[in-house]
Amino acid sequence: MIDKLALRLSQYPARLKFALWVLLLCITTLTGIQLWQGGAKIQSDILAMLPKIQEDPLTETALARVEEQLSNTVYIALLAEDESQAITAAQTLIESLSSDNRGAFVDIRSADINQAQALNHFYFNHRFNLLTQAQATALSSGKLSELIEQAQSQLYNAFGYANSSLIANDPLLLYPDNLRALAPKQTLQVQQGILLGQWSPTEADESSNPPTKVAAIVMAKGVGSAFNPNTQELQMAVLQEAFETVESQNKQIAFLKAGALFHASAATKSAKSEVSTLGLASLIGVSLLVWLAFRSVMPLGIALLTITTSLLSAVVMTLLIFSELHLLTLVFGTSLIGIAIDYNFHFYCERLAQAEKSANDIIKQIFPAISLALLTSVLAYSGIGLAPFPGMQQVAVFCAAGLFGAYITLSLAYPLLAAGPLPSGEKPLTMAAAYLKKLNSISQLLNIKTGMALLFISVILAAFGLHRLTSDDDIRNLQQSPESVLNEEQQLRSILSGGTDNQFLLVRGETEEQLLQRLEILTPKLNNAVEEGLIGNAFSLSNYLPSKSKQESNYHLQGLIYQQHLAKIFESLGLDDSLSSDLVEAYQKAKGSYIDAESFISSDAGKLFKPLWIKPTPLQDQYGAIVLLGGITEIDKLESFFTEQPYVQLVDKVGEISGVMGQYRQLTLWLLAIAMAIAALIFSTRFGIKLAAFVVAVPALSAVLTLSLLGLIGAPLTLFHALALILVFGIGVDYSLFFAESKQQSRGVMMAVFMSASSTILAFGLLAFSSTPAIHSFGLTLLLGIGFTFMLSPFIQTFTRTFK
Amino acid sequence: MKTRERPYSTWFAIGLLRGKSVFGLLLLLNLSIFNCHATQSSNYDTLFKSSADNERLQALAERLIIGENASGSFTQHRTLKVLKKPLISHGRFIFDYRLGLVWQQTQPFETTLILKEGELIQIDSAGRRQVSQAGSNQGAAAIAQTMPKLLSALLSGNLSDLSEHFNLYLKADDTRSEPQEGEPAHWQLGLIPKDPLLVKAIPQMVLEGDKQVSALILLSDNGDSSRIEFEQISKAPLSQEQRLLLSDKQGEDSPKVQPEAKPEPYP
């Protein structure tokens, strides 16, 4: 069937085919331009390429809330010799960021004075429902005199909080302690509205720096996703300008930065530089290869044309399907240069080998092999595309579309464009022939005994390697930020004393009251977890939202003060008697007015905590509260820590995704086996079962050898290794296909395979030098796999000679 | 176990620190929402109209320098509008530039406040001790920051330090003529905190003296006031006993009352 198609195709005039090609090219280009203007963008969010995990709606909401909250904020520490310098610098920075009118940041702040006022404003009206544990105990055990004594002592303190206004409303001064219970233990000070912390240099540079500095903290919320390169660029530029303004006033100020923005920006930068350096190196290498082989400008020009059209169709197709292009796709995509060029090599090598034939004839001749190659490659890419990673699906579409572009160019444009004569190239062909001959003689030298011995040794080695092969599916490996970014972040964390991890607890309840009571039960457990060192800190809404039953009991206890012993209290403290009726009235009026979640989170005081409270929606009918955790040490123990509370769920997205990665790694390996079987089936219709098995055996053996080599060098297996193996199959099977198709005239094929293996290794091997671990593993696997395939595939010819 | 400091987690990790510290100095707000009677003691109106210039401050500073340590006694008159009569207390204080400050009330009941290296130790009449790190809660932070700075600057005559944290106003009788030998002029130094939170807690302070500091007056917007009179200020080196009190050695074997254990909360 393929042969017929090749024949039909060769009968059309070259000009007609060329016109068709130009038409297709124009359509693609126009579509691309339209897509780009329609808002297609480059995406650098590593999260965008991670698999989507199905969660129940409540967990889904909670995850979205936490992520949104975490990803947009940037933290800046300004380090100065003394407090006043730090404060001035922080004020300058805030002013500079706020006055910028490009809208890069909102919520630029240090200490939020208004928030403190808002909390006070909210809770003061509910003071009759609030008691600290100690106050409640004192009241319920009849130790009112103790509370009176404490109030007395406060009254005498000139620097304390007792003043006429407060005493008139709260004679025992109970409220300040309750407000204080809402405040965190913190090591930061506030001066003139600026948060100040202490910064100590790390041990390494202790000698060169003064012992400690004052760090002023400024926070800002970025507008838009920190992972969008345009947003990133804007935010970084605005920050840089603000830093320069601060520096122009005081050169001594040093900066520390933390936030997703800086990770994302570093990732974009490294990806961009990798795309350009790896891409350029790969392009230069391939061009050099073409020049050396054919010694003519024409093949080089045609090669570049093939690569260009291939990249064009790849980008346009990806944008068409995903309406965005992931930066990682582009990095992977640079390797397309190495694959797309293969078709070109086959064509030219055949022309070189059979100088007497026309371009059209050559195409007719290699068309079946190339079509099969395209088919298997697309099959391989579909395997990659089956992985639940939007990012990998993009890579698959990108590469498949790119190959298709190259294929179309070869079949439609080559007959006209590449028809020019080639300078005779006997030398490389002779070298290829000599190499084949040498291989041939080696294979003939092998007798059964040495063959068996060799086989035995390789089986042992492979088994040993496979046995040592470990796996690591931690998705945190995907993102390897530069040391400097991590270092600054670590220093900022230590100034802020801790941080929040991305794992959190989700507590559920059927009603608001039930949820609040559950949070109250959870509080002592969290304290235990902190004491046992399982977590560094935890933040629960429980302090801010006491349950109704607790408020009721507190109100009731305060009746002892306002309804039974007010006269005694007034006498002991020497208070003006005229105040007493107002107090009693205020107490009675407060009956039944409770703090509730809705009014809290919609108040100025609680708007900050709004993300932590989840109300029922049409999709789910439960209430949920997020409890943030920081400094988690042992996640497994933590998980079992809450088994007695089935309504508490530890949400660990990183862990879950890593688990899914592991599942798909295994699935991918199975898919590889299935793809091989299907390919063997397709081939057997053309070659017969034996040769088909042999053709597939070459990439299969290469895959096994690659795996065992990875085991030997101790690289843990990841999904990316598995995906790369699929590609090894997709590309590697081409080599054996070409050899199988070529039958006796194999020196052209040998040269083409040599060149295509070289170019693939150039392209993918270079990926092994990427600083992103995922890309590195991908590249390394391909480097090894293609290497093995290249070494093994010429033996197909031995097989065809021996058995046909 | 894997370290949690991996980059992916840290993106999220620093996250909800947002607003972590919004509670700073909360209590220092002095519950200003109730300050409806903004009656200002008119005695000091003229003082707070006369900004202090550097030259005169310097002259005052030179007279004030009393060295690295001081001790003495005090009497405090605290007038709160809601109380039937003023609260009068007595006590003593010990100050060392390096070691810190002991503020000990002896009458009508005993309470002690020890401030050193950012640590605030409060001992109440029943002998219960409460230790808080400066910054660990707002009340302590406020006092821990303000008091030692104020007192050490005052007692050591370092007025440039003071001017960093306060707007200064000076009314001195030495403007008319050179002060007579042996008959030092009376002066008043007005202080208004620059920190917006502190200014809500202590809107105005006045320091009075002649040869030495004689009184510190705290004024609030709602008509409450406190007047602390210093007596028998001695610049003599501290006695062994006083040093011991400052270093708070006895505190180490008595159990400390820790604030309620609770998860560190911040979103």
Coordinates of C-alpha atoms in Angstrom, one line a residue, chain A residues 184 499-500 505 522-523 525-527 529-530 535-541 543 626-631 642, chain B residues 262-267:
Chain A
P184 CA 1.6 35.4 67.4
G499 CA 7.3 29.8 57.3
T500 CA 4.4 27.8 56.0
L505 CA -4.6 20.3 57.3
L522 CA -7.6 20.1 67.4
T523 CA -5.8 22.9 69.1
K525 CA -3.2 18.2 69.4
L526 CA -1.4 20.8 67.4
N527 CA 0.4 22.0 70.5
A529 CA 2.7 18.0 67.6
V530 CA 4.7 21.2 68.0
I535 CA 5.9 20.5 63.1
G536 CA 7.5 23.9 63.8
N537 CA 4.3 25.8 63.9
A538 CA 0.6 25.7 63.1
F539 CA -2.0 28.3 62.4
S540 CA -5.6 27.6 63.1
L541 CA -8.6 29.9 63.0
N543 CA -8.2 31.4 68.3
I626 CA -7.6 25.3 56.5
V627 CA -4.9 24.8 59.3
L628 CA -1.6 26.0 58.0
L629 CA 1.5 24.1 59.1
G630 CA 5.2 25.2 59.1
G631 CA 8.4 23.4 59.6
F642 CA -4.5 12.7 63.3
Chain B
K262 CA -0.3 27.8 71.8
P263 CA 0.4 27.2 68.2
E264 CA 2.2 30.0 66.6
P265 CA -0.5 31.6 64.6
Y266 CA -0.2 33.6 61.5
P267 CA -1.7 33.4 58.2

